[in-house]
CSV table of C-alpha atoms and ligand atoms in Angstrom, one decimal:
chain,number,residue,atom,x,y,z
A,1,UNK,CA,12.5,0.1,14.7
A,2,UNK,CA,13.0,-2.3,11.6
A,3,UNK,CA,12.2,-0.9,7.9
A,4,UNK,CA,10.8,-3.3,5.5
A,5,UNK,CA,11.3,-1.7,2.1
A,6,UNK,CA,14.1,0.9,3.3
A,7,UNK,CA,15.5,1.3,-0.3
A,8,UNK,CA,12.2,2.2,-1.8
A,9,UNK,CA,10.0,5.1,-2.6
A,10,UNK,CA,7.9,4.8,1.0
A,11,UNK,CA,11.8,4.0,3.2
A,12,UNK,CA,13.1,6.4,1.6
A,13,UNK,CA,10.9,9.2,2.8
A,14,UNK,CA,10.7,7.5,6.4
A,15,UNK,CA,14.5,7.2,6.2
A,16,UNK,CA,13.9,11.7,5.9
A,17,UNK,CA,12.2,11.8,8.7
A,18,UNK,CA,14.2,9.8,10.9
A,19,UNK,CA,17.6,11.1,9.9
A,20,UNK,CA,16.0,14.4,11.6
A,21,UNK,CA,15.2,13.6,15.1
A,22,UNK,CA,18.2,11.4,15.7
A,23,UNK,CA,17.6,10.5,19.5
A,24,UNK,CA,14.0,10.3,19.2
A,25,UNK,CA,14.5,6.9,16.5
A,26,UNK,CA,17.5,3.6,16.6
A,27,UNK,CA,17.1,1.7,13.7
A,28,UNK,CA,17.9,-2.0,14.7
A,29,UNK,CA,17.1,-3.8,10.7
A,30,UNK,CA,16.6,-2.0,6.9
A,31,UNK,CA,15.7,-5.1,4.4
A,32,UNK,CA,15.2,-4.8,0.7
A,33,UNK,CA,14.8,-6.9,-2.3
A,34,UNK,CA,17.4,-6.7,-4.8
A,35,UNK,CA,19.2,-2.9,-4.2
A,36,UNK,CA,22.2,-4.7,-2.3
A,37,UNK,CA,24.5,-1.0,-2.6
A,38,UNK,CA,21.5,1.0,-1.4
A,39,UNK,CA,20.9,-1.1,1.4
A,40,UNK,CA,24.3,-0.7,2.4
A,41,UNK,CA,24.3,2.5,2.7
A,42,UNK,CA,21.3,3.0,4.7
A,43,UNK,CA,22.3,1.0,6.8
A,44,UNK,CA,25.8,2.3,7.4
A,45,UNK,CA,24.1,6.0,7.7
A,46,UNK,CA,21.9,4.4,10.0
A,47,UNK,CA,23.7,2.5,12.3
A,48,UNK,CA,21.3,-0.7,11.8
A,49,UNK,CA,22.2,-3.3,12.8
A,50,UNK,CA,20.7,-6.0,10.7
A,51,UNK,CA,20.5,-6.0,7.0
A,52,UNK,CA,18.1,-8.1,5.0
A,53,UNK,CA,17.8,-9.0,1.5
A,54,UNK,CA,15.5,-10.7,0.0
A,55,UNK,CA,17.6,-12.3,-3.3
A,56,UNK,CA,19.6,-15.1,-1.3
A,57,UNK,CA,21.8,-14.7,-5.2
A,58,UNK,CA,22.6,-10.2,-3.4
A,59,UNK,CA,23.5,-11.6,-0.3
A,60,UNK,CA,27.9,-11.8,-1.1
A,61,UNK,CA,28.0,-8.9,-2.4
A,62,UNK,CA,25.7,-7.1,0.4
A,63,UNK,CA,28.6,-8.6,2.7
A,64,UNK,CA,30.9,-7.0,0.9
A,65,UNK,CA,29.6,-4.5,1.1
A,66,UNK,CA,28.9,-3.7,5.0
A,67,UNK,CA,32.5,-5.6,6.0
A,68,UNK,CA,34.4,-3.7,8.4
A,69,UNK,CA,30.7,-2.3,10.1
A,70,UNK,CA,28.6,-3.7,13.2
A,71,UNK,CA,25.6,-5.0,10.3
A,72,UNK,CA,24.9,-8.5,9.8
A,73,UNK,CA,24.6,-9.4,6.1
A,74,UNK,CA,21.7,-11.5,5.4
A,75,UNK,CA,19.1,-13.1,2.8
A,76,UNK,CA,16.2,-15.1,1.7
A,77,UNK,CA,12.6,-15.1,3.8
A,78,UNK,CA,13.2,-16.0,7.2
A,79,UNK,CA,15.6,-13.5,7.3
A,80,UNK,CA,12.5,-10.7,5.8
A,81,UNK,CA,11.3,-12.5,9.6
A,82,UNK,CA,13.8,-11.8,11.5
A,83,UNK,CA,14.2,-8.0,10.5
A,84,UNK,CA,10.4,-7.9,11.1
A,85,UNK,CA,11.1,-9.5,15.0
A,86,UNK,CA,13.2,-7.4,16.6
A,87,UNK,CA,11.9,-4.3,17.0
A,88,UNK,CA,9.5,-2.6,18.6
A,89,UNK,CA,8.4,-0.4,16.0
A,90,UNK,CA,8.8,-2.0,12.3
A,91,UNK,CA,7.5,0.1,9.4
A,92,UNK,CA,5.8,-2.5,6.4
A,93,UNK,CA,6.6,-0.8,3.6
A,94,UNK,CA,7.8,-4.1,1.2
A,95,UNK,CA,5.7,-3.9,-2.3
A,96,UNK,CA,3.3,-6.8,-3.1
A,97,UNK,CA,2.6,-10.1,-1.5
A,98,UNK,CA,6.6,-10.9,-0.4
A,99,UNK,CA,5.5,-8.3,2.4
A,100,UNK,CA,3.0,-11.0,3.7
A,101,UNK,CA,5.1,-13.3,5.8
A,102,UNK,CA,7.9,-10.6,7.4
A,103,UNK,CA,4.6,-7.7,7.8
A,104,UNK,CA,2.8,-11.3,10.2
A,105,UNK,CA,5.5,-12.0,11.4
A,106,UNK,CA,5.6,-7.8,13.1
A,107,UNK,CA,1.8,-8.6,13.8
A,108,UNK,CA,2.6,-11.6,15.7
A,109,UNK,CA,5.6,-10.1,18.0
A,110,UNK,CA,3.6,-7.1,19.4
A,111,UNK,CA,5.5,-5.3,17.8
A,112,UNK,CA,3.7,-1.8,16.8
A,113,UNK,CA,2.9,-1.9,13.3
A,114,UNK,CA,3.2,1.4,10.7
A,115,UNK,CA,1.6,-0.3,7.2
A,116,UNK,CA,2.0,1.1,3.6
A,117,UNK,CA,2.6,-3.1,2.4
A,118,UNK,CA,-1.5,-2.6,1.4
A,119,UNK,CA,-1.1,-5.7,-0.5
A,120,UNK,CA,-0.9,-7.8,3.3
A,121,UNK,CA,-3.5,-6.5,4.5
A,122,UNK,CA,-6.1,-6.5,1.1
A,123,UNK,CA,-4.7,-10.5,1.2
A,124,UNK,CA,-5.1,-11.1,4.6
A,125,UNK,CA,-6.9,-9.0,5.9
A,126,UNK,CA,-8.7,-11.1,8.5
A,127,UNK,CA,-6.4,-13.3,9.9
A,128,UNK,CA,-3.7,-10.7,10.2
A,129,UNK,CA,-6.7,-8.0,11.8
A,130,UNK,CA,-6.7,-10.9,14.9
A,131,UNK,CA,-3.4,-11.7,15.0
A,132,UNK,CA,-3.1,-8.2,16.5
A,133,UNK,CA,-5.8,-8.5,18.9
A,134,UNK,CA,-3.9,-11.6,19.4
A,135,UNK,CA,-1.0,-10.0,19.8
A,136,UNK,CA,-2.0,-6.6,21.5
A,137,UNK,CA,-0.7,-4.5,18.4
A,138,UNK,CA,-1.0,-1.3,18.1
A,139,UNK,CA,-1.3,-1.5,13.2
A,140,UNK,CA,-1.0,2.3,11.8
A,141,UNK,CA,-2.0,3.3,8.8
A,142,UNK,CA,0.8,4.7,6.0
A,143,UNK,CA,-1.5,5.3,3.4
A,144,UNK,CA,-1.9,8.6,2.9
A,145,UNK,CA,-6.5,7.8,3.2
A,146,UNK,CA,-5.7,5.2,5.9
A,147,UNK,CA,-4.6,7.4,8.1
A,148,UNK,CA,-6.2,9.8,7.1
A,149,UNK,CA,-9.8,8.3,8.3
A,150,UNK,CA,-7.6,7.3,11.9
A,151,UNK,CA,-7.0,10.7,12.5
A,152,UNK,CA,-11.0,11.6,11.4
A,153,UNK,CA,-11.9,8.5,14.1
A,154,UNK,CA,-9.8,9.6,16.6
A,155,UNK,CA,-12.4,11.1,19.5
A,156,UNK,CA,-15.3,9.5,18.1
A,157,UNK,CA,-17.6,6.2,19.0
A,158,UNK,CA,-17.0,3.4,16.6
A,159,UNK,CA,-21.2,2.9,16.5
A,160,UNK,CA,-21.4,6.2,15.3
A,161,UNK,CA,-20.3,6.0,11.8
A,162,UNK,CA,-22.0,5.7,9.3
A,163,UNK,CA,-19.6,5.8,6.2
A,164,UNK,CA,-16.2,6.7,5.3
A,165,UNK,CA,-15.1,8.4,2.3
A,166,UNK,CA,-12.3,7.5,0.2
A,167,UNK,CA,-10.9,9.9,-1.8
A,168,UNK,CA,-9.2,9.3,-5.1
A,169,UNK,CA,-6.8,11.9,-7.3
A,170,UNK,CA,-8.2,10.5,-10.2
A,171,UNK,CA,-4.6,9.0,-11.7
A,172,UNK,CA,-2.5,10.3,-14.9
A,173,UNK,CA,-5.9,9.6,-17.3
A,174,UNK,CA,-9.1,11.0,-15.4
A,175,UNK,CA,-9.8,12.8,-18.3
A,176,UNK,CA,-8.1,10.9,-20.5
A,177,UNK,CA,-10.4,9.5,-23.3
A,178,UNK,CA,-11.3,5.7,-23.5
A,179,UNK,CA,-9.0,5.4,-26.3
A,180,UNK,CA,-6.5,6.7,-24.8
A,181,UNK,CA,-6.6,4.4,-21.8
A,182,UNK,CA,-6.0,1.3,-23.5
A,183,UNK,CA,-3.4,2.2,-25.2
A,184,UNK,CA,-0.8,4.2,-22.3
A,185,UNK,CA,2.5,3.6,-21.8
A,186,UNK,CA,4.2,3.0,-18.7
A,187,UNK,CA,6.1,6.4,-19.0
A,188,UNK,CA,1.8,7.8,-18.8
A,189,UNK,CA,0.8,5.4,-16.7
A,190,UNK,CA,3.6,6.0,-14.1
A,191,UNK,CA,3.3,10.0,-14.3
A,192,UNK,CA,1.2,11.0,-11.0
A,193,UNK,CA,0.0,13.7,-11.5
A,194,UNK,CA,0.3,14.4,-7.4
A,195,UNK,CA,2.2,12.4,-5.7
A,196,UNK,CA,5.7,10.5,-6.0
A,197,UNK,CA,5.8,6.5,-6.0
A,198,UNK,CA,6.8,3.2,-6.9
A,199,UNK,CA,6.4,2.3,-10.1
A,200,UNK,CA,3.9,-0.8,-9.1
A,201,UNK,CA,1.7,2.2,-6.6
A,202,UNK,CA,1.3,4.8,-9.6
A,203,UNK,CA,0.5,1.7,-12.5
A,204,UNK,CA,-2.5,0.9,-9.7
A,205,UNK,CA,-3.3,4.7,-9.3
A,206,UNK,CA,-3.0,5.1,-13.0
A,207,UNK,CA,-6.3,1.6,-13.7
A,208,UNK,CA,-7.6,2.5,-9.9
A,209,UNK,CA,-6.7,-0.1,-8.6
A,210,UNK,CA,-5.1,1.0,-6.5
A,211,UNK,CA,-8.6,2.8,-5.0
A,212,UNK,CA,-10.3,-1.0,-4.9
A,213,UNK,CA,-7.4,-2.3,-2.9
A,214,UNK,CA,-7.7,1.3,-0.8
A,215,UNK,CA,-11.5,0.5,-0.1
A,216,UNK,CA,-10.5,-3.4,0.6
A,217,UNK,CA,-7.7,-3.2,3.3
A,218,UNK,CA,-10.4,0.1,4.7
A,219,UNK,CA,-13.1,-2.9,5.5
A,220,UNK,CA,-10.7,-5.4,7.6
A,221,UNK,CA,-8.8,-1.5,9.2
A,222,UNK,CA,-12.5,-0.2,10.2
A,223,UNK,CA,-14.6,-3.0,9.8
A,224,UNK,CA,-16.6,-2.0,7.7
A,225,UNK,CA,-18.9,-3.1,5.2
A,226,UNK,CA,-18.3,-2.2,1.2
A,227,UNK,CA,-21.9,-0.4,1.7
A,228,UNK,CA,-20.6,2.0,3.3
A,229,UNK,CA,-17.1,2.6,1.8
A,230,UNK,CA,-17.9,5.1,-0.9
A,231,UNK,CA,-15.2,6.1,-3.4
A,232,UNK,CA,-14.8,10.5,-4.8
A,233,UNK,CA,-12.1,11.7,-7.2
A,234,UNK,CA,-11.1,14.5,-6.3
A,235,UNK,CA,-8.4,15.5,-7.8
A,236,UNK,CA,-6.4,18.3,-6.4
A,237,UNK,CA,-5.3,15.6,-3.8
A,238,UNK,CA,-6.1,17.9,-1.0
A,239,UNK,CA,-8.7,15.6,1.1
A,240,UNK,CA,-7.1,12.6,1.7
A,241,UNK,CA,-10.6,10.9,3.2
A,242,UNK,CA,-13.4,11.9,4.7
A,243,UNK,CA,-15.7,10.1,7.5
A,244,UNK,CA,-19.1,10.6,7.9
A,245,UNK,CA,-21.7,10.5,11.5
A,246,UNK,CA,-24.7,9.8,11.8
A,247,UNK,CA,-25.6,13.6,13.6
A,248,UNK,CA,-25.1,14.3,9.6
A,249,UNK,CA,-21.1,15.8,10.6
A,250,UNK,CA,-17.9,15.0,8.2
A,251,UNK,CA,-14.4,14.9,9.1
A,252,UNK,CA,-11.9,15.1,6.8
A,253,UNK,CA,-8.5,14.9,6.7
A,254,UNK,CA,-6.5,17.8,4.4
A,255,UNK,CA,-2.1,17.8,3.8
A,256,UNK,CA,-0.6,18.7,0.5
A,257,UNK,CA,0.7,15.2,-1.6
A,258,UNK,CA,3.2,14.3,0.5
A,259,UNK,CA,4.1,11.0,2.2
A,260,UNK,CA,5.8,12.6,4.9
A,261,UNK,CA,3.4,13.7,6.3
A,262,UNK,CA,1.2,10.1,7.1
A,263,UNK,CA,4.7,8.8,7.6
A,264,UNK,CA,5.2,11.1,10.3
A,265,UNK,CA,1.5,10.8,11.9
A,266,UNK,CA,3.1,6.9,12.3
A,267,UNK,CA,6.1,6.8,13.5
A,268,UNK,CA,5.2,10.0,16.0
A,269,UNK,CA,1.0,8.2,17.4
A,270,UNK,CA,0.1,9.1,19.3
A,271,UNK,CA,2.0,12.1,19.7
A,272,UNK,CA,3.3,15.1,16.7
A,273,UNK,CA,6.4,15.4,14.7
A,274,UNK,CA,8.1,17.5,12.8
A,275,UNK,CA,7.5,17.1,8.7
A,276,UNK,CA,9.4,19.5,6.0
A,277,UNK,CA,6.6,19.1,3.7
A,278,UNK,CA,5.4,22.1,2.5
A,279,UNK,CA,2.3,23.9,4.8
A,280,UNK,CA,-1.3,23.8,2.7
A,281,UNK,CA,-2.0,27.5,0.6
A,282,UNK,CA,-6.1,26.5,0.6
A,283,UNK,CA,-6.6,31.0,-1.0
A,284,UNK,CA,-3.7,29.6,-3.9
A,285,UNK,CA,-4.9,25.9,-4.2
A,286,UNK,CA,-8.3,28.3,-4.5
A,287,UNK,CA,-10.5,25.3,-5.3
A,288,UNK,CA,-11.5,21.7,-4.4
A,289,UNK,CA,-13.3,19.7,-7.5
A,290,UNK,CA,-15.4,15.8,-6.4
A,291,UNK,CA,-16.7,13.9,-9.4
A,292,UNK,CA,-17.7,10.6,-9.8
A,293,UNK,CA,-15.1,7.6,-9.9
A,294,UNK,CA,-16.2,6.2,-14.2
A,295,UNK,CA,-16.2,2.3,-13.9
A,296,UNK,CA,-16.9,1.8,-17.9
A,297,UNK,CA,-13.0,4.0,-17.8
A,298,UNK,CA,-11.6,3.3,-14.8
A,299,UNK,CA,-13.0,-1.1,-14.5
A,300,UNK,CA,-9.8,-2.0,-11.9
A,301,UNK,CA,-12.4,-0.6,-8.8
A,302,UNK,CA,-15.3,-1.6,-9.6
A,303,UNK,CA,-13.8,-5.5,-9.5
A,304,UNK,CA,-12.2,-4.8,-6.8
A,305,UNK,CA,-15.1,-3.1,-5.0
A,306,UNK,CA,-16.8,-7.4,-6.4
A,307,UNK,CA,-13.7,-9.2,-4.7
A,308,UNK,CA,-14.4,-7.2,-1.6
A,309,UNK,CA,-17.9,-7.9,-1.6
A,310,UNK,CA,-17.5,-11.8,-2.9
A,311,UNK,CA,-14.8,-12.3,0.7
A,312,UNK,CA,-13.2,-15.8,0.5
A,313,UNK,CA,-10.1,-15.8,-1.5
A,314,UNK,CA,-11.1,-13.6,-3.7
A,315,UNK,CA,-9.6,-10.1,-3.0
A,316,UNK,CA,-5.8,-12.4,-3.3
A,317,UNK,CA,-7.0,-13.5,-7.1
A,318,UNK,CA,-7.1,-10.3,-7.5
A,319,UNK,CA,-4.2,-8.9,-5.5
A,320,UNK,CA,-2.2,-11.9,-7.1
A,321,UNK,CA,-3.6,-11.0,-10.7
A,322,UNK,CA,-3.1,-7.6,-10.5
A,323,UNK,CA,0.4,-7.6,-9.4
A,324,UNK,CA,1.2,-10.2,-12.3
A,325,UNK,CA,-0.9,-8.2,-14.8
A,326,UNK,CA,1.1,-4.1,-13.3
A,327,UNK,CA,4.1,-6.6,-14.0
A,328,UNK,CA,3.6,-8.0,-17.8
A,329,UNK,CA,2.5,-3.9,-18.4
A,330,UNK,CA,5.9,-2.3,-16.6
A,331,UNK,CA,7.9,-4.9,-19.0
A,332,UNK,CA,6.0,-3.8,-22.4
A,333,UNK,CA,4.3,-6.9,-22.6
A,334,UNK,CA,1.0,-6.2,-22.7
A,335,UNK,CA,-1.5,-3.3,-23.0
A,336,UNK,CA,-2.6,-1.3,-20.2
A,337,UNK,CA,-6.4,-1.9,-20.9
A,338,UNK,CA,-5.4,-5.6,-20.5
A,339,UNK,CA,-4.4,-5.5,-16.9
A,340,UNK,CA,-8.4,-4.9,-15.6
A,341,UNK,CA,-9.1,-7.9,-18.2
A,342,UNK,CA,-6.3,-10.4,-16.6
A,343,UNK,CA,-7.6,-9.6,-13.4
A,344,UNK,CA,-11.5,-9.9,-15.1
A,345,UNK,CA,-10.9,-13.7,-15.8
A,346,UNK,CA,-8.5,-15.0,-12.7
A,347,UNK,CA,-12.1,-13.8,-10.3
A,348,UNK,CA,-14.0,-15.4,-13.5
A,349,UNK,CA,-11.8,-19.0,-13.3
A,350,UNK,CA,-11.5,-18.5,-9.5
A,351,UNK,CA,-12.0,-21.3,-6.7
A,352,UNK,CA,-10.5,-21.4,-3.8
A,353,UNK,CA,-11.9,-22.0,-0.4
A,354,UNK,CA,-11.7,-19.4,1.9
A,355,UNK,CA,-8.0,-19.1,3.8
A,356,UNK,CA,-7.2,-20.2,7.5
A,357,UNK,CA,-3.2,-19.9,7.3
A,358,UNK,CA,-1.0,-17.8,5.9
A,359,UNK,CA,0.6,-21.4,4.0
A,360,UNK,CA,-3.4,-21.2,2.5
A,361,UNK,CA,-3.5,-17.3,1.5
A,362,UNK,CA,0.7,-17.7,-0.5
A,363,UNK,CA,-0.9,-20.9,-2.2
A,364,UNK,CA,-4.3,-18.9,-3.1
A,365,UNK,CA,-1.3,-16.6,-4.7
A,366,UNK,CA,0.9,-18.8,-5.3
A,367,UNK,CA,-1.8,-20.9,-7.8
A,368,UNK,CA,-3.2,-17.2,-8.9
A,369,UNK,CA,0.0,-15.6,-10.3
A,370,UNK,CA,0.7,-19.3,-12.0
A,371,UNK,CA,-2.7,-19.2,-14.0
A,372,UNK,CA,-3.0,-15.8,-14.7
A,373,UNK,CA,1.0,-16.4,-16.6
A,374,UNK,CA,-0.1,-18.7,-18.6
A,375,UNK,CA,-3.4,-16.8,-20.1
A,376,UNK,CA,-0.9,-14.1,-21.1
A,377,UNK,CA,1.5,-16.7,-22.8
A,378,UNK,CA,-2.3,-18.3,-24.7
A,379,UNK,CA,-3.4,-14.8,-25.1
A,380,UNK,CA,-0.2,-13.8,-27.1
A,381,UNK,CA,0.5,-17.4,-28.6
B,401,NDP,P1,9.1,0.3,-4.2
B,401,NDP,O1,8.5,-0.4,-5.1
B,401,NDP,O2,9.6,1.9,-4.1
B,401,NDP,O3,9.4,0.1,-3.1
B,401,NDP,C1,9.7,-1.6,-2.5
B,401,NDP,C2,10.7,-1.6,-1.8
B,401,NDP,O4,10.4,-3.1,-1.2
B,401,NDP,C3,11.8,-1.5,-1.9
B,401,NDP,O5,12.8,-1.6,-1.2
B,401,NDP,C4,11.8,-2.9,-2.7
B,401,NDP,O6,13.4,-3.3,-2.8
B,401,NDP,C5,11.3,-3.8,-1.1
B,401,NDP,N1,11.1,-4.7,-2.1
B,401,NDP,C6,10.4,-5.7,-3.6
B,401,NDP,N2,10.3,-6.7,-3.7
B,401,NDP,C7,10.8,-7.3,-2.7
B,401,NDP,C8,9.9,-8.6,-2.1
B,401,NDP,N3,10.7,-9.5,-3.7
B,401,NDP,N4,11.0,-9.2,-0.7
B,401,NDP,C9,11.0,-8.4,-0.3
B,401,NDP,N5,11.0,-6.6,-0.6
B,401,NDP,C10,11.5,-6.0,-1.8
B,401,NDP,O7,7.4,1.1,-3.3
B,401,NDP,P2,6.9,1.6,-2.3
B,401,NDP,O8,7.3,2.3,-1.3
B,401,NDP,O9,6.2,2.4,-3.6
B,401,NDP,O10,5.5,1.3,-2.0
B,401,NDP,C11,5.3,0.1,-0.2
B,401,NDP,C12,4.3,-0.2,-0.3
B,401,NDP,O11,3.8,0.8,-0.3
B,401,NDP,C13,3.4,-1.1,-1.3
B,401,NDP,O12,2.6,-2.2,-0.5
B,401,NDP,C14,2.5,0.4,-1.1
B,401,NDP,O13,1.4,0.0,-2.5
B,401,NDP,C15,2.8,1.2,-0.4
B,401,NDP,N6,2.4,3.0,-0.6
B,401,NDP,C16,3.0,3.1,-1.5
B,401,NDP,C17,2.8,5.1,-1.2
B,401,NDP,C18,3.7,5.7,-2.0
B,401,NDP,O14,3.0,7.2,-1.8
B,401,NDP,N7,4.9,4.9,-2.0
B,401,NDP,C19,1.7,5.5,-0.9
B,401,NDP,C20,0.8,4.4,0.3
B,401,NDP,C21,0.9,3.5,0.4
B,401,NDP,P3,14.9,-3.4,-4.0
B,401,NDP,O15,15.0,-1.8,-4.0
B,401,NDP,O16,15.3,-3.8,-3.3
B,401,NDP,O17,13.7,-3.2,-5.2
């Protein structure tokens, strides 16, 4: 297998499982963005034969950290594509649109792809699902919600599904006032009540943009339009999502909030494997609660649905503007409330043709990032 984004939160959970069953998995390649020390440590531990760092300025450091091993060090986008194409199972866990080309390469190579990198599917969903059909690849969702839906669909006919219900924890600001939310700090925004995740997805969970990206991801993965995809806030994060069938039956997947469960489901599919995740104790949980999402306090969710319904390049614009806005929020340059504001403005101003290739997707992404940065500079001036 190859682990793309091995140094991240999903990468770490994947390695935890893989290292518990060394006879079951052989790690061929591992990748990171810029953390050479952690990547070299992972490559040594797993015996990987290829370690790739996206940041080319870190290649010499990576090479010297791997001196004396059989692991080849490489850097840059082409090397990431090589890492994605050299195994028959790929964990796609790079964060953001940076994961698009490598994830697409894994799909085109016909590998079984465990997909955590939701931004790749959000920005290039139609291209990626057609490429998956053409190459015969199996896409296994790792996002806990999509993995839950995947499990609830097993053994049923597609035409019997009436709707999918994605659950959302509501994030750290579920009960906060609009004023508190508007002025939230990065430390407050990344303090997720139930899940431990990377910084970008944690902020997305606080704005509910994460649920919006998941809505788009679900539409591509399961082939359903916006009006058959619902969202319900479920603060306990015990039910990870549900599928409603035409007879009124609703199937749900439950589990503790530990990403090693959906990751294990993808790693072992179509079998199961043991995980160290805590078993559910429903009696001590006591109550499962549900409520409607509040689109006034969390406008990002409505923007994502708008982008899904608009089609064309709208989801690429939504994602690119959001990535820049989150980066600037984490750097302390904009307020929490401005994240959705930037995304709205980017969507309002966007005029792009429907992308026909990954090159087209990356061009819309590049232009939107540049525009969003310029927009922020202008509003700060
Ligand atoms: P992290 O930020 O923890 O890790 C991101 C990984 O991507 C790291 O290995 C990082 O390397 C690498 N990376 C960052 N920038 C680049 C780049 N430009 N080129 C190549 N590699 C890069 O993210 P998460 O693990 O939290 O999330 C990964 C993906 O999984 C995201 O798409 C997220 O939405 C999705 N996801 C995550 C969940 C979670 O629980 N964490 C749950 C469901 C989905 P480095 O360490 O060197 O920066």
